[in-house]
Coordinates of C-alpha atoms in Angstrom, one line a residue:
X201 CA -102.3 22.5 53.5
X202 CA -98.9 24.2 53.2
X203 CA -100.2 27.3 51.6
X204 CA -103.5 29.1 50.9
X205 CA -101.8 31.6 48.6
X206 CA -98.6 31.9 46.7
X207 CA -96.0 34.5 47.4
X208 CA -96.9 36.5 44.3
X209 CA -100.6 37.0 44.6
X210 CA -101.4 38.9 47.8
X211 CA -102.4 42.6 47.4
X212 CA -104.5 45.2 49.1
X213 CA -107.7 43.3 48.4
X214 CA -106.5 40.6 50.9
X215 CA -105.9 43.0 53.8
X216 CA -107.5 41.5 57.0
X217 CA -107.4 37.9 55.7
X218 CA -105.7 35.0 57.4
X219 CA -103.3 33.3 55.1
X220 CA -100.8 30.5 54.9
X221 CA -97.6 30.8 52.8
X222 CA -94.7 28.5 52.1
X223 CA -91.4 29.2 50.4
X224 CA -87.7 30.1 50.8
X225 CA -86.2 32.9 52.9
X226 CA -84.8 35.4 50.5
X227 CA -83.5 37.9 53.0
X228 CA -83.8 38.7 56.8
X229 CA -83.6 42.2 58.2
X230 CA -83.4 42.3 62.0
X231 CA -83.9 45.7 63.7
X232 CA -84.1 44.1 67.2
X233 CA -87.7 45.2 67.9
X234 CA -88.8 44.3 64.4
X235 CA -87.8 41.6 62.0
X236 CA -88.7 41.6 58.3
X237 CA -88.3 38.4 56.2
X238 CA -88.7 38.3 52.4
X239 CA -90.4 35.0 51.5
X240 CA -90.0 33.7 47.9
X241 CA -91.5 31.0 45.8
X242 CA -91.6 30.7 42.0
X243 CA -94.6 33.1 41.8
X244 CA -93.1 36.0 43.6
X245 CA -92.0 37.5 46.9
X246 CA -94.0 38.6 50.0
X247 CA -92.6 40.5 53.0
X248 CA -93.3 39.0 56.4
X249 CA -93.1 41.0 59.6
X250 CA -92.4 40.0 63.2
X251 CA -93.1 42.9 65.7
X252 CA -92.3 42.7 69.4
X253 CA -95.5 44.7 70.1
X254 CA -97.7 42.2 68.3
X255 CA -95.6 39.0 68.3
X256 CA -94.8 36.8 71.3
X257 CA -91.3 36.7 72.7
X258 CA -90.9 33.1 71.7
X259 CA -91.9 33.8 68.1
X260 CA -89.4 36.7 67.9
X261 CA -86.6 34.5 69.3
X262 CA -87.5 31.8 66.8
X263 CA -87.5 34.3 63.9
X264 CA -84.0 35.4 64.9
X265 CA -82.7 32.0 63.8
X266 CA -84.0 32.3 60.2
X267 CA -81.4 32.6 57.5
X268 CA -81.2 32.6 53.7
X269 CA -82.8 29.7 51.8
X270 CA -84.5 28.2 54.9
X271 CA -87.8 26.6 53.8
X272 CA -90.6 27.7 56.0
X273 CA -94.4 27.7 56.3
X274 CA -96.0 30.7 57.9
X275 CA -99.5 31.6 59.1
X276 CA -100.6 35.2 59.7
X277 CA -102.7 38.1 58.7
X278 CA -102.4 40.4 55.7
X279 CA -101.8 44.0 56.8
X280 CA -101.1 47.2 55.0
X281 CA -97.5 47.9 54.5
X282 CA -96.2 51.3 55.9
X283 CA -93.4 51.7 53.3
X284 CA -95.0 50.5 50.1
X285 CA -92.9 49.1 47.3
X286 CA -94.4 50.1 43.9
X287 CA -91.9 47.8 42.0
X288 CA -93.3 44.7 43.7
X289 CA -96.7 43.2 42.9
X290 CA -97.2 42.4 46.6
X291 CA -95.6 45.8 47.6
X292 CA -98.8 47.2 49.2
X293 CA -99.0 44.6 51.9
X294 CA -97.1 42.4 54.3
X295 CA -98.0 39.4 56.4
X296 CA -97.9 39.8 60.2
X297 CA -96.7 36.3 61.2
X298 CA -98.6 34.6 64.0
X299 CA -96.8 31.2 63.7
X300 CA -94.3 29.5 61.4
X301 CA -92.6 26.2 61.0
X302 CA -89.1 25.6 59.7
X303 CA -89.7 22.8 57.1
X304 CA -86.0 22.6 56.2
X305 CA -82.9 24.6 57.1
X306 CA -80.2 25.5 54.7
X307 CA -76.4 25.9 54.8
X308 CA -75.1 29.2 53.4
X309 CA -75.5 28.9 49.6
X310 CA -72.4 29.2 47.4
X311 CA -73.7 32.3 45.8
X312 CA -76.6 34.8 46.5
X313 CA -79.9 33.7 45.1
X314 CA -80.7 37.0 43.5
X315 CA -81.2 38.5 40.0
X316 CA -77.8 40.0 40.2
X317 CA -75.7 37.3 41.7
X318 CA -72.0 37.0 42.7
X319 CA -71.8 33.5 41.3
X320 CA -69.8 33.0 38.1
X321 CA -71.1 30.7 35.4
X322 CA -69.0 27.7 36.4
X323 CA -70.2 27.9 40.0
X324 CA -73.8 28.4 39.0
X325 CA -73.6 25.4 36.6
X326 CA -72.3 23.2 39.5
X327 CA -75.3 24.3 41.7
X328 CA -77.8 24.6 38.9
X329 CA -80.7 23.6 41.2
X330 CA -79.9 26.8 43.1
X331 CA -79.5 28.9 40.0
X332 CA -83.0 27.9 38.9
X333 CA -84.4 29.7 42.0
X334 CA -83.1 33.0 40.5
X335 CA -85.7 34.9 38.5
X336 CA -83.6 35.2 35.3
X337 CA -83.3 31.4 35.0
X338 CA -86.7 30.5 36.4
X339 CA -88.4 32.9 34.0
X340 CA -86.5 31.5 31.0
X341 CA -87.7 28.0 31.8
X342 CA -91.3 29.3 32.2
X343 CA -90.9 31.1 28.9
X344 CA -89.8 27.8 27.2
X345 CA -92.9 26.1 28.5
X346 CA -95.1 28.8 27.0
X347 CA -93.5 28.5 23.6
X348 CA -93.8 24.7 23.7
X349 CA -97.5 25.0 24.6
X350 CA -98.1 27.4 21.7
X351 CA -96.3 25.0 19.3
X352 CA -98.5 22.1 20.4
X353 CA -101.7 24.2 20.2
X354 CA -101.0 25.4 16.7
X355 CA -99.9 22.0 15.3
X356 CA -102.8 20.2 17.0
X357 CA -105.3 22.7 15.5
X358 CA -103.7 22.0 12.1
X359 CA -104.4 18.3 12.4
X360 CA -101.0 17.1 13.4
X361 CA -100.6 14.1 15.7
X362 CA -97.8 13.9 18.3
X363 CA -96.1 10.5 18.1
X364 CA -93.1 9.4 20.2
X365 CA -90.3 7.6 18.4
X366 CA -87.5 5.4 20.0
X367 CA -84.4 6.7 21.6
X368 CA -82.5 3.4 21.2
X369 CA -82.0 3.0 17.5
X370 CA -79.5 1.9 14.9
X371 CA -76.4 3.9 14.1
X372 CA -76.7 5.5 10.7
X373 CA -74.5 8.1 8.9
X374 CA -76.2 11.5 9.3
X375 CA -73.3 13.9 9.3
X376 CA -72.3 14.0 13.0
X377 CA -71.0 11.4 15.4
X378 CA -73.5 9.2 17.2
X379 CA -73.7 8.6 20.9
X380 CA -73.6 4.8 21.2
X381 CA -75.2 2.6 23.9
X382 CA -73.9 -0.9 24.4
X383 CA -76.5 -3.7 24.6
X384 CA -76.1 -6.1 27.5
X385 CA -78.5 -8.6 26.0
X386 CA -76.9 -8.5 22.6
X387 CA -73.2 -9.1 23.1
X388 CA -70.9 -6.9 21.0
X389 CA -73.8 -4.8 19.6
X390 CA -74.7 -1.2 20.1
X391 CA -77.7 1.1 19.9
X392 CA -77.2 4.7 18.9
X393 CA -79.1 7.7 20.3
X394 CA -81.0 9.5 17.4
X395 CA -79.4 12.5 15.8
X396 CA -83.0 13.1 14.6
X397 CA -86.1 10.9 14.2
X398 CA -85.7 11.3 10.4
X399 CA -86.3 7.7 9.2
X400 CA -89.0 7.1 11.8
X401 CA -91.0 10.0 10.7
X402 CA -90.7 8.8 7.1
X403 CA -91.9 5.4 8.2
X404 CA -94.9 7.1 9.9
X405 CA -95.8 8.6 6.5
X406 CA -95.6 5.1 5.0
X407 CA -97.9 4.1 7.9
X408 CA -100.5 6.7 6.9
X409 CA -100.0 9.1 9.8
X410 CA -100.0 12.0 7.3
X411 CA -99.4 14.9 9.8
X412 CA -96.9 14.0 12.5
X413 CA -95.0 16.2 15.0
X414 CA -92.9 15.6 18.1
X415 CA -91.1 17.8 20.5
X416 CA -88.1 15.5 20.9
X417 CA -84.6 15.1 22.3
X418 CA -81.9 14.6 19.7
X419 CA -78.2 13.7 20.3
X420 CA -75.0 14.6 18.4
X421 CA -71.5 14.0 19.6
X422 CA -69.9 17.1 18.2
X423 CA -67.9 20.1 19.4
X424 CA -70.0 22.6 21.4
X425 CA -70.6 26.3 21.4
X426 CA -73.1 28.8 22.9
X427 CA -76.0 27.6 20.7
X428 CA -75.2 23.9 20.6
X429 CA -75.5 21.1 23.2
X430 CA -74.8 17.4 22.9
X431 CA -78.5 16.8 23.6
X432 CA -80.9 19.3 22.2
X433 CA -84.6 19.5 21.4
X434 CA -86.3 19.7 18.0
X435 CA -89.9 20.4 16.9
X436 CA -89.9 17.5 14.4
X437 CA -92.6 17.5 11.7
X438 CA -93.6 15.5 8.6
X439 CA -96.5 15.7 6.2
X440 CA -97.7 13.4 3.4
X441 CA -99.2 14.4 0.1
X442 CA -97.5 17.8 0.1
X443 CA -95.1 19.8 -2.0
X444 CA -92.6 22.4 -0.8
X445 CA -95.2 25.2 -1.0
X446 CA -97.6 23.4 1.4
X447 CA -94.9 23.0 4.0
X448 CA -93.6 26.6 3.8
X449 CA -97.2 27.9 4.2
X450 CA -97.9 25.7 7.3
X451 CA -94.7 26.6 9.1
X452 CA -94.9 30.3 8.2
X453 CA -98.2 30.1 10.0
X454 CA -96.5 28.5 13.0
X455 CA -93.8 31.2 13.1
X456 CA -96.4 33.9 12.8
X457 CA -98.5 32.3 15.6
X458 CA -95.5 32.2 17.9
X459 CA -94.4 35.8 17.2
X460 CA -98.0 37.0 17.8
X461 CA -98.8 35.0 20.9
X462 CA -95.4 35.1 22.6
X463 CA -94.1 38.5 21.5
X464 CA -97.2 40.4 20.3
X465 CA -95.4 41.0 17.0
X466 CA -97.2 40.8 13.6
X467 CA -95.1 39.6 10.7
X468 CA -96.6 39.7 7.2
X469 CA -93.7 38.9 4.8
X470 CA -91.5 35.9 4.7
X471 CA -89.1 36.7 1.9
X472 CA -87.5 33.9 -0.1
X473 CA -83.9 33.8 -1.2
X474 CA -82.0 31.1 -3.0
X475 CA -78.9 29.6 -1.4
X476 CA -76.8 31.2 -4.2
X477 CA -78.3 34.6 -3.6
X478 CA -77.8 34.4 0.2
X479 CA -74.1 33.5 -0.3
X480 CA -73.6 36.2 -2.9
X481 CA -75.3 39.0 -0.9
X482 CA -74.4 38.0 2.7
X483 CA -71.7 35.3 2.6
X484 CA -73.8 32.7 4.5
X485 CA -76.9 30.7 4.2
X486 CA -78.6 32.2 7.3
X487 CA -78.4 35.9 6.8
X488 CA -79.7 38.5 9.2
X489 CA -81.8 40.8 7.0
X490 CA -82.7 43.2 9.8
X491 CA -79.9 45.5 8.6
X492 CA -78.2 46.2 5.2
X493 CA -74.5 46.0 4.4
X494 CA -75.1 43.7 1.4
X495 CA -72.0 42.5 -0.3
X496 CA -70.9 44.2 -3.5
X497 CA -68.4 42.4 -5.8
X498 CA -65.7 44.9 -6.8
X499 CA -63.5 42.8 -9.2
X500 CA -64.2 44.9 -12.2
X501 CA -63.5 48.1 -10.3
X502 CA -60.6 47.1 -8.0
X503 CA -58.4 44.8 -10.1
X504 CA -55.8 45.8 -12.6
X505 CA -54.9 49.1 -10.9
X506 CA -51.4 48.0 -9.8
X507 CA -52.6 46.8 -6.3
X508 CA -51.3 43.2 -6.2
X509 CA -53.3 42.3 -3.1
X510 CA -56.4 42.6 -5.2
X511 CA -55.0 41.8 -8.6
X512 CA -54.0 38.2 -7.6
X513 CA -57.2 37.2 -5.8
X514 CA -60.3 35.4 -7.0
X515 CA -62.8 37.8 -5.4
X516 CA -62.7 41.4 -4.2
X517 CA -65.8 42.2 -2.2
X518 CA -66.9 45.0 0.0
X519 CA -69.7 46.4 2.3
X520 CA -70.8 49.9 3.2
X521 CA -71.0 50.4 7.0
X522 CA -73.6 53.2 7.7
X523 CA -72.5 56.3 9.6
X524 CA -69.0 54.8 10.3
X525 CA -66.8 57.3 8.4
X526 CA -66.3 58.8 11.9
X527 CA -64.4 55.7 13.0
X528 CA -60.9 56.6 14.3
X529 CA -57.8 55.0 13.0
X530 CA -57.6 53.0 16.2
X531 CA -61.2 51.7 15.7
X532 CA -60.4 50.7 12.2
X533 CA -57.1 49.0 13.3
X534 CA -59.2 47.1 15.9
X535 CA -61.4 45.8 13.0
X536 CA -58.4 44.7 11.1
X537 CA -57.1 42.8 14.1
X538 CA -60.5 41.3 14.6
X539 CA -60.6 39.8 11.1
X540 CA -57.0 38.5 11.4
X541 CA -58.0 36.4 14.4
X542 CA -57.7 32.6 13.8
X543 CA -61.5 32.3 14.2
X544 CA -61.9 34.5 11.1
X545 CA -58.6 33.9 9.4
X546 CA -58.5 36.9 7.0
X547 CA -55.2 38.5 5.9
X548 CA -56.3 42.0 6.3
X549 CA -58.9 44.7 5.4
X550 CA -58.9 47.7 3.1
X551 CA -61.0 50.7 4.1
X552 CA -62.3 53.9 2.5
X553 CA -64.0 56.7 4.3
X554 CA -66.8 58.5 2.4
X555 CA -66.6 61.9 4.0
X556 CA -69.6 64.2 4.5
X557 CA -68.1 66.7 2.0
X558 CA -68.2 64.0 -0.7
X559 CA -64.4 63.3 -0.7
X560 CA -63.0 59.8 -0.1
X561 CA -60.0 58.8 2.0
X562 CA -58.7 55.3 1.9
X563 CA -55.9 53.0 3.0
X564 CA -55.0 52.5 -0.7
X565 CA -55.0 56.1 -2.0
X566 CA -51.7 55.4 -3.7
X567 CA -53.4 53.0 -6.2
X568 CA -56.9 54.4 -6.5
X569 CA -58.2 57.8 -7.6
X570 CA -61.2 59.7 -6.2
X571 CA -63.2 58.5 -9.2
X572 CA -62.2 54.9 -8.5
X573 CA -63.2 55.1 -4.9
X574 CA -66.5 56.9 -5.9
X575 CA -67.2 53.8 -8.1
X576 CA -66.7 51.6 -5.0
X577 CA -69.1 53.8 -3.1
X578 CA -71.7 53.6 -5.8
X579 CA -71.4 49.8 -6.1
X580 CA -71.6 49.2 -2.3
X581 CA -74.4 51.7 -1.9
X582 CA -72.3 53.9 0.4
X583 CA -73.4 57.4 1.2
X584 CA -71.5 60.4 2.7
X585 CA -70.7 59.5 6.3
X586 CA -70.3 55.8 5.5
X587 CA -67.2 53.5 5.8
X588 CA -66.4 51.1 3.0
X589 CA -64.6 47.9 4.0
X590 CA -63.1 45.6 1.4
X591 CA -61.7 42.1 1.6
X592 CA -60.1 39.9 -1.1
X593 CA -59.1 36.2 -1.5
X594 CA -60.6 32.8 -2.3
X595 CA -64.2 33.4 -3.1
X596 CA -65.8 31.1 -0.6
X597 CA -63.4 31.9 2.3
X598 CA -63.6 35.6 1.7
X599 CA -67.4 35.7 1.7
X600 CA -67.4 33.7 5.0
X601 CA -64.9 36.1 6.5
X602 CA -66.7 39.2 5.4
X603 CA -70.0 37.7 6.7
X604 CA -68.4 37.3 10.1
X605 CA -67.3 40.9 10.0
X606 CA -70.7 42.1 8.9
X607 CA -72.4 40.3 11.9
X608 CA -69.7 41.6 14.2
X609 CA -70.5 45.2 13.1
X610 CA -74.2 44.5 13.3
X611 CA -73.7 43.7 17.0
X612 CA -71.3 46.5 17.7
X613 CA -73.4 49.2 16.1
X614 CA -76.7 48.0 17.7
X615 CA -78.3 47.0 14.4
X616 CA -79.3 43.5 15.6
X617 CA -82.2 44.5 17.9
X618 CA -83.6 41.7 20.1
X619 CA -87.2 43.1 19.7
X620 CA -87.1 43.1 15.9
X621 CA -87.9 39.9 14.0
X622 CA -87.1 39.3 10.3
X623 CA -87.9 35.7 9.1
X624 CA -86.6 34.5 5.8
X625 CA -86.8 31.3 3.7
X626 CA -83.6 30.1 2.1
X627 CA -84.3 27.6 -0.7
X628 CA -82.6 25.7 -3.5
X629 CA -79.7 24.4 -1.6
X630 CA -77.1 22.2 -3.3
X631 CA -78.1 18.6 -3.0
X632 CA -74.4 17.5 -2.6
X633 CA -71.2 19.0 -1.4
X634 CA -67.7 17.9 -2.1
X635 CA -65.5 16.7 0.8
X636 CA -61.8 17.2 0.2
X637 CA -60.8 14.5 2.8
X638 CA -62.9 11.7 1.4
X639 CA -62.7 13.0 -2.2
X640 CA -66.4 12.3 -2.8
X641 CA -69.8 14.0 -2.6
X642 CA -71.8 14.0 0.6
X643 CA -75.4 15.0 1.1
X644 CA -75.6 18.6 2.3
X645 CA -78.7 17.7 4.4
X646 CA -79.2 14.0 4.5
X647 CA -79.4 11.2 2.0
X648 CA -83.2 11.2 1.9
X649 CA -83.5 14.7 0.4
X650 CA -85.1 14.8 -3.0
X651 CA -83.3 16.6 -5.9
X652 CA -85.2 19.1 -7.9
X653 CA -86.9 17.2 -10.7
X654 CA -85.5 19.4 -13.4
X655 CA -81.9 18.8 -12.1
X656 CA -82.1 15.1 -11.7
X657 CA -80.3 14.4 -15.0
X658 CA -77.3 16.4 -13.8
X659 CA -76.6 13.7 -11.2
X660 CA -74.7 11.7 -13.8
X661 CA -72.8 14.6 -15.4
X662 CA -72.5 17.6 -12.9
X663 CA -73.6 16.4 -9.5
X664 CA -72.3 19.6 -7.8
X665 CA -74.9 21.6 -9.7
X666 CA -77.9 19.6 -8.6
X667 CA -80.3 21.6 -6.4
X668 CA -82.1 20.0 -3.5
X669 CA -85.8 20.3 -2.8
X670 CA -84.8 21.7 0.5
X671 CA -85.5 24.8 2.6
X672 CA -84.3 26.5 5.8
X673 CA -86.3 29.0 7.9
X674 CA -84.0 31.7 9.1
X675 CA -84.8 34.2 11.9
X676 CA -82.6 37.1 12.8
X677 CA -79.5 35.5 11.4
X678 CA -80.1 32.0 12.9
X679 CA -81.4 28.9 11.2
X680 CA -84.4 27.9 13.3
X681 CA -85.7 25.2 11.0
X682 CA -84.7 23.1 8.1
X683 CA -86.2 20.4 6.0
X684 CA -86.9 19.0 2.5
X685 CA -89.2 17.1 0.3
X686 CA -88.1 13.5 0.7
X687 CA -87.4 10.8 -1.8
X688 CA -90.3 8.4 -1.5
X689 CA -89.6 5.6 -4.0
X690 CA -87.1 2.8 -3.7
X691 CA -85.5 3.2 -7.2
X692 CA -84.6 6.9 -6.7
X693 CA -83.4 6.3 -3.2
X694 CA -81.1 3.5 -4.4
X695 CA -79.7 5.9 -7.0
X696 CA -79.1 8.5 -4.4
X697 CA -77.2 6.0 -2.2
X698 CA -75.1 5.1 -5.3
X699 CA -74.2 8.8 -6.0
X700 CA -73.2 9.2 -2.3
X701 CA -70.7 6.3 -2.6
X702 CA -72.7 3.6 -0.8
X703 CA -72.4 0.1 -2.2
X704 CA -75.7 -1.8 -2.6
X705 CA -74.6 -3.9 0.4
X706 CA -73.8 -0.9 2.6
X707 CA -77.1 0.8 1.7
X708 CA -79.1 -2.4 2.6
X709 CA -77.2 -2.8 5.8
X710 CA -77.7 0.8 6.9
X711 CA -81.2 1.6 5.5
X712 CA -82.7 -1.7 4.3
X713 CA -85.7 -1.2 6.6
X714 CA -86.6 2.1 4.9
X715 CA -86.1 0.7 1.4
X716 CA -88.3 -2.3 2.3
X717 CA -91.0 0.1 3.5
X718 CA -90.9 2.0 0.3
X719 CA -92.1 -1.1 -1.5
X720 CA -95.4 -0.9 0.2
X721 CA -96.8 2.3 -1.3
X722 CA -94.9 5.2 0.3
X723 CA -96.7 8.5 -0.3
X724 CA -95.0 11.7 -1.4
X725 CA -93.9 13.4 1.8
X726 CA -91.7 16.1 3.3
X727 CA -91.1 17.9 6.5
X728 CA -89.1 20.2 8.6
X729 CA -87.4 20.3 12.0
X730 CA -87.2 23.4 14.2
X731 CA -84.3 23.8 16.6
X732 CA -86.5 24.4 19.6
X733 CA -83.8 25.5 22.0
X734 CA -82.5 28.1 19.5
X735 CA -86.1 29.2 18.7
X736 CA -86.9 29.8 22.3
X737 CA -83.7 31.7 22.9
X738 CA -84.3 34.1 19.9
X739 CA -87.9 34.7 21.0
X740 CA -86.4 35.4 24.4
X741 CA -84.1 38.0 23.0
X742 CA -80.9 36.0 23.3
X743 CA -78.7 33.8 21.1
X744 CA -77.2 31.5 23.7
X745 CA -79.5 28.5 24.4
X746 CA -77.9 27.5 27.7
X747 CA -80.1 29.4 30.2
X748 CA -83.2 28.1 28.4
X749 CA -82.3 24.5 29.2
X750 CA -82.9 23.3 32.8
X751 CA -79.7 21.3 33.1
X752 CA -77.3 22.1 30.3
X753 CA -73.8 20.8 29.7
X754 CA -70.7 22.9 29.6
X755 CA -68.5 23.5 26.6
X756 CA -66.7 20.2 27.2
X757 CA -70.0 18.3 27.1
X758 CA -69.9 17.7 30.9
X759 CA -72.7 18.0 33.4
X760 CA -70.6 19.5 36.3
X761 CA -73.5 19.3 38.6
X762 CA -73.8 15.5 38.6
X763 CA -70.2 15.0 37.3
X764 CA -71.1 13.2 34.1
X765 CA -69.9 11.5 32.0
X766 CA -68.3 9.2 34.5
X767 CA -66.4 5.9 34.6
X768 CA -68.2 2.6 34.9
X769 CA -67.0 0.0 37.4
X770 CA -65.5 -3.3 36.3
X771 CA -68.7 -5.2 37.0
X772 CA -70.7 -3.1 34.7
X773 CA -68.1 -3.3 32.0
X774 CA -68.0 -7.1 32.3
X775 CA -71.8 -7.2 32.0
X776 CA -71.6 -5.2 28.8
X777 CA -68.7 -7.2 27.4
X778 CA -66.5 -4.1 27.2
X779 CA -62.8 -3.6 27.7
X780 CA -61.3 -0.1 27.9
X781 CA -58.2 0.6 25.9
X782 CA -57.0 4.1 27.0

């Protein structure tokens, strides 16, 4: 037995007991006549003591050779600690070591294994197995486990069955690039790794498995950012004999359950907002509703006043920033520079300060009177002490740019509080979106999404106006889940493929297996998929998913720890009938 207790559980109740502990050496403090060693495992830290009055000379000499990250097993007695540490669960006691074994030595680690480390992110990614020993990373992985268990508990209690689906599948167009896997046994043919289990979960509905879920890896070969990895995890769910309301109710319940069990937060309301309303009020389809700054369209108030910057644009839109009239000119100039960055791409920013005395001062006083500016204030909801910020340009681009500014200000002003949670359903998405490059419509979600029944006739005449029977669950400005009611009959699905530009032959080649299945009595069905990594990060008070993944990739999609992806040798390439053309 390597240990009778962990390094996090001993306290004053154990004084006088003989114990055995195992773990890593966190730190050694050698005073000559006395040596203290902090011993760490994933449960906590216990102080060990070697004392020349109570320890043998051989034991003291042996202890002098200990260093950081040595793996040791110790046996000793729990004694009361003279200098207690109230910040440590084991801070009332220490273990007087009677014997110990070095189970494994360690070279000096490349960075200190402590909460506040001297290791930069690149270095810690290379030695991720060491980084996991640090509390901030270790605790995030434990937190992820707790969230996964709560998801499984809730869905199981609701009658869902967890079913695994294949990783080696057929490449199908789902919006992002596939990762492909060559087949040695089938020369010149390739598997794809699934972007989602979409078609399989629909086939499970055909198979009568009316409540399915899976916590599953998915793969997309696309550009990366803080909340995106080439391999990511979804909570994938599907239900048969349901409509949209059934699904929204079940997964509101899941979200409430997670917030209550994980964060001890009760949430009653899940507001609903159409896609059009979200874009009009917030400039994106995943708005953070924890704070205001709703958009106000100012065309009627700002145009035709001789200010060409506004007069010539499709949209003039503004927001009121609370308590920001005190911003200095330098601070406002910094905001203007921020929106002009390539990542945002705006041409500029007009501002108006609503002073506490009721007067207004703006960057366009030459063109607008006090009454004009007061009308801006009324439309944006500004109050004395607020700052009005206005942008103009192409409607879609300007809304996107102002949305980025709104979120930036939310962060800068501390309005996006990690301990506040505001869920929101966004519904009635467009079924199709126009792609300028291909000059045709593409499915906004995927080709199996059902159109709203009342909009179906518009597919022939005004396809861009057709609404999807689709919904996204948004939490704190992040899409954490999205889904739809699916098409469940062959005729409608064939029509949808036609509208998306598939020939009958292409549709059969790509999705013939699904169309065939629909001939055998497919039930009405729909579902949702939660981005599990993102959900865990938000519940954990962060927006970057990387530290909540045990072995993440960097921004170039590389695992710098194992140096992947890597080249194959010629023998492997020959086996796979592949030739590189670089």
